[in-house]
Coordinates of C-alpha atoms and ligand atoms in Angstrom, one line a residue:
M741 CA -40.6 20.5 17.8
N742 CA -42.8 22.8 19.5
L743 CA -46.2 21.5 19.1
D744 CA -47.8 24.8 20.2
S745 CA -46.7 26.4 16.9
L746 CA -46.3 23.6 14.9
T747 CA -48.4 23.4 11.7
I748 CA -48.9 20.8 8.8
A749 CA -47.0 23.0 6.6
E750 CA -44.2 23.1 8.9
A751 CA -44.2 19.3 10.0
R752 CA -44.1 18.5 5.8
R753 CA -41.2 20.8 5.7
A754 CA -39.4 19.2 9.0
L755 CA -40.2 15.6 8.0
D756 CA -39.3 15.9 4.3
V757 CA -35.6 17.3 5.5
K758 CA -35.6 14.5 8.2
E759 CA -35.2 17.0 11.1
Y760 CA -37.6 14.4 13.1
S761 CA -39.2 11.3 11.7
A762 CA -43.1 10.7 11.7
L763 CA -42.7 8.2 14.3
E764 CA -41.1 10.8 16.6
L765 CA -44.0 13.1 15.7
T766 CA -46.7 10.6 16.4
D767 CA -45.2 10.1 19.8
A768 CA -45.0 13.4 20.9
Y769 CA -48.8 13.5 20.0
L770 CA -49.3 10.2 21.8
D771 CA -47.6 12.0 24.8
E772 CA -49.6 14.8 24.8
I773 CA -52.7 12.8 24.7
S774 CA -51.7 10.6 27.7
K775 CA -50.9 13.8 29.5
R776 CA -54.0 15.9 28.7
D777 CA -56.7 14.0 27.7
G778 CA -57.6 12.4 31.0
E779 CA -59.3 16.0 31.7
I780 CA -60.0 16.9 28.4
H781 CA -61.6 13.6 27.1
A782 CA -61.7 14.5 23.4
Y783 CA -60.8 10.9 22.4
L784 CA -63.1 7.9 22.7
E785 CA -60.2 5.9 21.4
V786 CA -56.7 6.1 20.7
W787 CA -55.0 3.6 18.3
E788 CA -51.6 4.0 19.8
K789 CA -50.2 0.9 18.4
S790 CA -51.3 1.3 14.8
A791 CA -50.6 4.9 14.6
R792 CA -46.8 4.1 15.3
E793 CA -47.0 1.2 12.5
E794 CA -48.6 4.1 10.3
A795 CA -45.9 6.4 11.2
K796 CA -43.4 3.6 10.3
A797 CA -45.0 3.2 7.1
A798 CA -44.8 6.9 6.3
D799 CA -41.0 7.1 7.3
A800 CA -40.3 4.5 4.6
L801 CA -41.9 6.6 2.0
I802 CA -40.3 9.8 3.1
A803 CA -36.9 8.2 2.7
K804 CA -37.6 7.3 -0.7
G805 CA -38.7 10.9 -1.3
E806 CA -42.3 9.8 -2.2
S807 CA -44.0 11.7 0.2
K808 CA -47.6 13.6 0.0
P809 CA -49.1 16.6 1.3
L810 CA -50.2 14.4 4.4
T811 CA -47.6 11.7 4.7
G812 CA -46.9 11.0 8.3
I813 CA -49.4 13.8 9.6
P814 CA -51.1 12.8 12.8
L815 CA -54.7 13.5 12.5
A816 CA -58.1 12.7 14.7
F817 CA -61.2 11.5 13.3
K818 CA -65.0 12.1 14.7
D819 CA -66.6 9.1 15.6
N820 CA -69.0 8.9 13.0
I821 CA -66.4 8.2 9.8
L822 CA -66.1 4.8 9.1
I823 CA -62.4 3.2 9.2
E824 CA -62.3 -0.3 8.7
G825 CA -62.0 -2.8 11.6
H826 CA -62.4 0.3 14.2
T827 CA -65.3 0.9 16.2
A828 CA -67.5 3.8 14.8
S829 CA -70.1 4.9 17.4
A830 CA -71.4 8.2 16.5
G831 CA -71.2 9.0 20.3
S832 CA -74.3 6.6 20.6
K833 CA -74.6 3.7 23.1
I834 CA -76.7 1.7 20.0
L835 CA -73.4 1.4 18.0
E836 CA -71.2 0.9 21.1
N837 CA -69.8 -2.4 19.7
Y838 CA -70.2 -1.5 16.0
K839 CA -67.2 -2.3 13.9
A840 CA -66.8 -0.5 10.7
S841 CA -66.7 -3.2 7.7
Y842 CA -65.2 -0.6 5.3
D843 CA -63.4 2.7 4.6
A844 CA -65.3 6.0 4.2
T845 CA -64.1 7.7 1.0
V846 CA -62.4 10.1 2.8
I847 CA -60.5 7.5 4.8
S848 CA -59.6 5.5 1.9
K849 CA -57.9 8.8 0.5
L850 CA -55.7 9.8 3.6
K851 CA -54.8 6.5 3.7
E852 CA -53.3 7.0 0.1
H853 CA -51.4 9.5 1.7
N854 CA -50.0 7.6 4.4
A855 CA -51.5 10.0 7.0
V856 CA -51.3 8.7 10.7
F857 CA -54.8 8.0 12.2
L858 CA -54.3 8.9 16.1
G859 CA -57.9 8.0 17.0
R860 CA -61.6 8.5 17.2
T861 CA -63.0 11.5 18.8
N862 CA -65.9 12.7 21.1
C863 CA -69.2 14.0 19.4
D864 CA -72.8 14.6 20.2
E865 CA -75.1 11.3 19.8
F866 CA -75.4 11.1 15.9
A867 CA -74.1 14.7 15.3
L868 CA -77.0 16.1 17.1
G869 CA -76.2 19.0 19.6
S870 CA -74.0 22.0 19.8
S871 CA -71.9 21.3 22.7
T872 CA -70.6 17.6 22.7
E873 CA -72.6 16.8 26.0
N874 CA -75.3 14.7 24.0
S875 CA -72.4 12.2 23.7
A876 CA -73.2 8.7 25.5
Y877 CA -69.8 8.9 26.6
G878 CA -69.5 12.1 28.5
P879 CA -68.8 15.3 27.8
T880 CA -65.7 16.9 26.2
K881 CA -64.0 19.9 28.0
N882 CA -62.7 23.1 26.2
P883 CA -59.0 23.1 26.3
H884 CA -59.4 27.2 27.3
D885 CA -61.6 26.6 30.1
L886 CA -62.3 23.0 31.7
S887 CA -65.5 24.5 32.9
R888 CA -66.9 25.1 29.4
V889 CA -67.9 23.2 26.5
P890 CA -66.0 22.7 23.5
G891 CA -69.1 23.3 21.1
G892 CA -70.5 20.6 18.9
T893 CA -71.0 18.2 17.4
S894 CA -67.3 17.9 16.5
G895 CA -66.0 18.9 19.7
G896 CA -63.9 16.1 20.5
S897 CA -61.8 16.7 17.0
T898 CA -61.6 20.6 17.7
A899 CA -60.5 20.4 21.4
A900 CA -57.8 17.7 20.1
V901 CA -56.4 20.1 17.6
A902 CA -56.4 23.0 20.3
A903 CA -54.7 21.2 22.8
N904 CA -52.1 20.0 20.8
M905 CA -53.4 16.3 20.9
A906 CA -53.7 15.9 16.8
L907 CA -52.2 18.3 14.2
G908 CA -55.5 18.1 12.3
G909 CA -58.7 16.4 12.1
L910 CA -61.8 15.6 10.5
G911 CA -65.5 16.4 11.5
S912 CA -68.7 16.4 10.2
D913 CA -71.1 19.7 9.7
T914 CA -74.6 19.4 9.2
G915 CA -75.8 22.7 10.8
G916 CA -72.4 24.0 12.1
S917 CA -70.8 20.9 13.6
I918 CA -67.2 22.0 12.5
R919 CA -67.4 25.6 12.4
Q920 CA -69.1 26.2 15.8
P921 CA -66.7 24.2 17.8
S922 CA -63.8 25.3 15.9
S923 CA -64.6 29.0 17.1
L924 CA -65.4 28.1 20.6
C925 CA -61.9 26.1 20.8
G926 CA -60.0 28.7 19.1
V927 CA -59.1 26.6 15.7
V928 CA -59.6 26.8 12.1
G929 CA -62.7 24.7 10.7
M930 CA -64.3 24.4 7.2
K931 CA -67.4 23.1 5.9
P932 CA -66.9 22.3 2.0
T933 CA -69.4 23.1 -0.6
Y934 CA -72.1 20.5 -0.4
G935 CA -71.0 17.5 -2.8
S936 CA -67.4 18.3 -2.9
V937 CA -66.6 15.8 -0.4
S938 CA -68.0 12.2 -0.4
R939 CA -70.2 11.3 2.3
Y940 CA -69.7 7.6 1.4
G941 CA -68.9 6.2 5.0
L942 CA -70.1 8.9 7.1
I943 CA -73.2 7.8 9.5
A944 CA -75.9 9.8 8.1
A945 CA -77.5 12.3 10.2
A946 CA -79.5 14.7 7.7
S947 CA -78.4 13.5 4.2
S948 CA -79.2 16.9 2.2
L949 CA -77.1 19.0 5.1
D950 CA -74.3 16.7 6.2
Q951 CA -70.7 17.4 5.0
I952 CA -67.3 16.0 6.1
G953 CA -64.8 19.0 6.7
S954 CA -61.4 19.5 8.1
I955 CA -60.0 21.3 11.2
G956 CA -56.6 22.6 11.6
K957 CA -54.8 25.4 13.4
T958 CA -54.3 27.6 10.4
V959 CA -56.3 28.1 7.1
A960 CA -53.5 26.6 5.1
D961 CA -53.7 23.3 7.1
A962 CA -57.5 23.2 6.8
R963 CA -56.8 23.6 3.0
S964 CA -54.6 20.9 2.8
I965 CA -56.5 18.5 4.5
F966 CA -59.5 19.6 2.4
E967 CA -57.5 18.9 -0.9
G968 CA -56.4 15.6 0.5
I969 CA -60.2 14.3 0.8
R970 CA -62.2 16.1 -1.6
G971 CA -63.2 14.7 -5.3
H972 CA -65.9 13.2 -7.1
D973 CA -66.8 9.9 -5.6
K974 CA -69.2 7.3 -7.6
H975 CA -70.3 5.9 -4.2
D976 CA -72.2 9.1 -3.2
S977 CA -74.9 10.1 -5.7
T978 CA -74.8 13.7 -4.4
S979 CA -71.0 14.1 -5.4
L980 CA -70.4 16.9 -7.5
P981 CA -68.2 16.2 -10.7
D982 CA -64.4 17.3 -10.3
S983 CA -65.0 19.7 -13.4
F984 CA -67.3 21.4 -11.2
F985 CA -64.3 23.1 -9.4
N986 CA -61.8 23.3 -12.4
E987 CA -63.5 26.2 -13.4
K988 CA -61.4 29.6 -12.4
R989 CA -63.1 32.0 -10.1
T990 CA -61.3 35.4 -9.6
V991 CA -61.4 36.2 -6.1
K992 CA -62.2 39.8 -5.8
K993 CA -62.5 41.9 -2.5
V994 CA -65.8 42.6 -1.9
I995 CA -67.6 41.1 1.3
G996 CA -71.1 41.5 2.2
V997 CA -72.2 41.8 5.6
P998 CA -75.9 41.1 6.7
R999 CA -75.9 43.5 9.6
A1000 CA -79.6 43.7 10.3
F1001 CA -79.6 39.7 11.1
L1002 CA -76.5 39.8 13.2
K1003 CA -77.8 41.7 16.3
E1004 CA -80.1 38.4 17.1
G1005 CA -78.8 37.2 20.3
S1006 CA -75.2 38.0 19.9
D1007 CA -73.0 39.1 22.8
A1008 CA -71.8 42.7 22.4
D1009 CA -68.1 41.7 22.7
V1010 CA -68.6 39.2 20.2
L1011 CA -69.9 41.6 17.7
A1012 CA -67.1 44.1 18.5
E1013 CA -64.4 41.5 17.7
F1014 CA -66.3 40.7 14.4
E1015 CA -66.4 44.7 13.5
K1016 CA -62.7 44.8 14.4
T1017 CA -61.8 42.3 12.0
L1018 CA -64.0 43.8 9.4
E1019 CA -61.9 47.1 9.7
N1020 CA -58.6 45.2 9.5
L1021 CA -59.8 43.8 6.3
Q1022 CA -60.9 47.0 5.0
S1023 CA -57.4 48.5 5.7
T1024 CA -56.2 46.1 3.6
G1025 CA -58.2 46.6 0.6
Y1026 CA -61.3 44.9 1.3
E1027 CA -64.5 46.7 0.2
I1028 CA -67.1 45.9 2.7
R1029 CA -70.9 46.3 1.9
D1030 CA -74.2 45.7 3.7
V1031 CA -76.3 42.7 2.1
E1032 CA -79.7 41.8 2.5
L1033 CA -80.8 38.0 3.4
P1034 CA -84.3 38.6 4.0
N1035 CA -85.3 34.9 4.4
V1036 CA -82.4 33.9 6.5
P1037 CA -83.8 34.8 9.9
Y1038 CA -86.3 31.8 9.2
S1039 CA -83.1 29.2 9.1
L1040 CA -83.3 27.7 12.5
A1041 CA -87.1 27.3 12.2
V1042 CA -86.6 25.8 8.6
Y1043 CA -83.6 23.7 9.8
Y1044 CA -85.4 22.2 13.0
I1045 CA -87.7 20.9 10.9
I1046 CA -85.5 19.4 7.9
N1047 CA -83.0 18.2 10.1
P1048 CA -85.2 16.1 12.5
A1049 CA -87.2 15.0 9.1
E1050 CA -84.1 13.6 7.7
V1051 CA -82.5 12.4 11.0
S1052 CA -85.7 10.3 11.6
T1053 CA -85.6 8.6 8.4
N1054 CA -82.0 7.8 8.4
L1055 CA -82.0 6.6 12.1
A1056 CA -84.9 3.9 11.3
R1057 CA -82.2 1.6 10.4
F1058 CA -81.1 0.9 13.9
D1059 CA -83.5 -1.5 14.9
G1060 CA -81.6 -3.9 17.0
I1061 CA -81.3 -6.2 13.8
R1062 CA -79.1 -4.8 11.3
Y1063 CA -76.5 -2.9 13.4
G1064 CA -75.2 -2.6 17.0
L1065 CA -77.2 -2.9 20.0
S1066 CA -80.0 -5.5 20.2
V1067 CA -82.2 -5.9 23.4
P1068 CA -83.7 -9.5 23.3
A1069 CA -87.8 -9.4 23.6
G1070 CA -90.4 -11.8 22.9
D1071 CA -91.5 -10.3 19.4
I1072 CA -89.9 -8.3 16.7
Q1073 CA -91.8 -5.0 17.7
S1074 CA -90.5 -5.3 21.2
V1075 CA -86.9 -5.7 19.9
Y1076 CA -87.4 -2.6 18.0
S1077 CA -88.8 -0.7 20.7
K1078 CA -86.6 -1.8 23.6
T1079 CA -83.5 -1.4 21.6
R1080 CA -84.2 1.8 20.6
G1081 CA -85.4 2.9 23.8
A1082 CA -82.1 1.7 25.4
G1083 CA -79.9 2.8 22.9
F1084 CA -81.0 6.5 21.9
G1085 CA -80.2 9.3 24.3
P1086 CA -82.9 12.2 25.0
E1087 CA -81.9 14.7 22.2
T1088 CA -81.8 11.8 19.5
R1089 CA -85.2 10.8 20.6
R1090 CA -86.5 14.2 20.6
R1091 CA -85.6 14.5 17.0
I1092 CA -86.8 11.4 15.8
L1093 CA -90.3 12.3 17.6
V1094 CA -90.0 15.8 16.0
G1095 CA -89.0 14.3 12.5
T1096 CA -91.8 11.7 12.7
F1097 CA -94.4 14.4 13.3
V1098 CA -93.2 16.8 10.6
L1099 CA -93.5 14.1 7.9
S1100 CA -96.8 12.5 8.9
A1101 CA -99.8 12.7 6.9
G1102 CA -102.0 15.4 7.5
Y1103 CA -98.9 17.7 9.0
A1104 CA -96.4 17.2 6.2
D1105 CA -97.9 20.1 4.0
A1106 CA -97.9 22.4 7.0
Y1107 CA -94.4 21.9 8.5
Y1108 CA -92.0 19.7 6.4
R1109 CA -93.1 21.1 2.5
K1110 CA -93.5 24.5 4.2
A1111 CA -89.9 24.2 5.4
R1112 CA -88.6 22.9 2.0
A1113 CA -90.2 25.9 0.4
V1114 CA -88.5 28.3 2.7
R1115 CA -85.3 26.6 2.1
E1116 CA -85.3 27.3 -1.5
L1117 CA -86.0 31.0 -0.6
I1118 CA -83.1 31.1 1.6
R1119 CA -80.9 29.5 -1.1
D1120 CA -82.0 32.3 -3.6
D1121 CA -81.3 34.9 -0.8
F1122 CA -77.6 33.6 -1.0
K1123 CA -77.6 33.6 -4.8
R1124 CA -78.7 37.0 -5.1
A1125 CA -76.3 38.5 -2.4
F1126 CA -73.5 36.5 -4.3
E1127 CA -74.2 38.5 -7.5
S1128 CA -72.7 41.7 -5.7
V1129 CA -70.3 40.4 -3.4
D1130 CA -67.4 37.6 -3.3
A1131 CA -68.1 36.6 0.3
I1132 CA -70.5 37.0 2.9
A1133 CA -69.0 37.3 6.7
M1134 CA -70.6 36.7 10.0
P1135 CA -69.5 35.6 13.5
T1136 CA -69.2 31.9 13.6
S1137 CA -71.2 32.0 16.8
P1138 CA -73.0 34.4 18.8
T1139 CA -71.2 33.8 21.9
P1140 CA -67.9 32.0 23.4
A1141 CA -67.7 28.7 24.8
F1142 CA -70.5 28.4 27.2
K1143 CA -70.7 26.6 30.7
I1144 CA -71.2 22.7 30.4
G1145 CA -74.6 22.1 31.5
E1146 CA -76.0 25.7 31.0
K1147 CA -78.0 24.7 27.9
S1148 CA -78.5 21.1 28.5
D1149 CA -81.9 21.4 29.7
D1150 CA -83.2 23.9 27.3
P1151 CA -83.1 22.7 23.7
L1152 CA -84.1 25.6 22.3
A1153 CA -81.3 27.6 24.0
M1154 CA -79.1 25.0 22.4
Y1155 CA -80.4 25.3 19.1
A1156 CA -80.0 29.2 18.9
A1157 CA -76.2 28.5 19.2
D1158 CA -76.4 27.6 15.6
I1159 CA -78.2 30.7 14.3
F1160 CA -75.2 31.8 11.9
T1161 CA -74.3 28.5 11.0
V1162 CA -77.2 26.5 9.9
P1163 CA -78.0 29.0 6.7
V1164 CA -75.0 27.8 5.1
N1165 CA -75.9 24.4 5.4
L1166 CA -79.5 24.9 4.2
A1167 CA -77.8 26.7 1.0
G1168 CA -75.2 23.9 0.4
V1169 CA -72.4 26.8 0.0
P1170 CA -69.1 26.6 1.8
A1171 CA -67.9 28.4 4.7
I1172 CA -64.7 28.3 7.0
S1173 CA -64.6 29.5 10.8
V1174 CA -61.1 31.6 11.5
P1175 CA -59.9 32.8 14.9
S1176 CA -60.1 36.6 15.1
G1177 CA -60.0 37.4 18.8
M1178 CA -60.6 36.7 22.4
V1179 CA -63.1 37.8 24.9
P1180 CA -63.2 37.7 28.6
R1181 CA -65.6 35.6 30.7
E1182 CA -64.8 34.9 34.5
G1183 CA -61.2 35.7 34.3
K1184 CA -60.5 33.7 31.2
N1185 CA -59.9 34.6 27.3
L1186 CA -62.0 32.7 25.1
P1187 CA -61.7 32.5 21.4
V1188 CA -64.3 33.9 19.2
G1189 CA -64.6 32.6 15.0
F1190 CA -64.9 34.9 11.9
Q1191 CA -67.4 33.1 9.8
I1192 CA -66.6 33.5 5.9
I1193 CA -69.4 32.2 3.5
A1194 CA -68.5 31.6 -0.4
P1195 CA -70.9 30.7 -3.2
H1196 CA -70.9 27.2 -4.3
G1197 CA -67.7 25.7 -5.4
G1198 CA -66.1 29.2 -4.0
E1199 CA -63.6 27.5 -1.6
D1200 CA -60.7 29.7 -2.9
A1201 CA -62.4 32.8 -1.9
L1202 CA -62.8 31.2 1.6
F1203 CA -59.0 30.5 1.8
T1204 CA -58.0 33.8 0.2
V1205 CA -60.1 35.6 2.5
G1206 CA -59.2 33.5 5.9
E1207 CA -55.7 34.0 5.4
D1208 CA -55.9 37.6 5.2
V1209 CA -58.0 37.6 8.6
E1210 CA -55.0 35.4 9.9
K1211 CA -52.3 38.3 8.8
G1212 CA -54.7 40.9 10.7
R1213 CA -54.2 38.9 13.7
G1214 CA -50.2 39.3 13.5
Ligands
LIG1998 N1 -76.2 22.1 16.1 C1 -76.6 21.5 15.1 C2 -77.9 20.2 15.4 O1 -78.0 20.0 16.5 C3 -75.6 21.0 14.0 C4 -75.1 19.9 14.1 C5 -74.2 19.4 13.2 O2 -74.0 20.3 12.4 N2 -74.0 17.9 13.0 O3 -78.4 19.8 14.4

């Protein structure tokens, strides 16, 4: 087996005709992890022993001819998704010793497939960041250039897939955390429609924005993982009914591009690659139209009010009593403040402070409620645009991977990395990032991603257009 070109689709075929076993496949990935992860640091923990047991169980099913699409497929899991009995730290010191007491719904679903769980991957603390540098456990490196970030916050999972240390993986995307690191690492990452994948068992960052999604080397692989984890869940009150997705939607070939918006802070060669991909699509029969999204330029401002507001509320539960770290002190108030002071990193504290401020009496009208109102306008922008186009395209990220340390002292520069991804979470629509070319930086070639955005429930359009982008690259 050649891990460089191996896909889930190909592994499924080879496993089912017994060219190799799930155990051999798992061992190949464990080998690669032991060779490369010392320098990349994609994993916080590798579950070698249980992964090999799971692979053997998968082989037994395959021998009986009972395999499912993901049986025996070795996958990597972001550290904010609960797996019973395993540590889930969300990249934070405060949860360093927290062991999950139940499986997230996405995990139960993958267990039903008998997938192989390789380990948990590094991420920015509580999924707050754009570079994986906010992890309490040190940064992950970009496999294309070890002096650069993999993107964030699911940078551990995307680096693992890019470096052949997993065949696919799961991440979470609150404002771009699957798509942006997928773009920077040269893999495919999708954020599904809000409500299509259960959030039960995902350590919450900002609940109205969070969504678990899939990472793979190809659009077909990201799709097969998505299909393995999607579906209504009674444990998540925002979960959509399955009937929502049964409606047949025809995918035509009209793509909208909000050209006026794309100029903001984008590198010229990233835009040139984007235009080249559009031309390829056009030559295969797509119509490319300009669309206007007049309120979308306010997305960053809106996101960085709503996200901290929800983060400050969700993280109130980490009080030194209920979960994880507890710093002893003389009275309960001091236990709270000492635990939170010792357990949360600087970006998390910044979000809690901003969030508490924008929600506080006297300021909530000026900031939080105003942001909520503009969020509705952004949703309407997308709705209106989708009346005349089937999908909207933008670069995933305005730049390729940046240097480790380059933006870590400048939160606003870090936030600007999300300019093309956060509008999607505010609107709740699905999007995918597909590798679309390389740009040179300091003697290395770095991947850039092409982002496709579809209306609610329009995942099929993402896969159709995404596969055409792949074909265009040959
Ligand atoms: N970079 C964004 C943030 O810091 C998005 C994070 C995410 O999608 N989890 O909030």
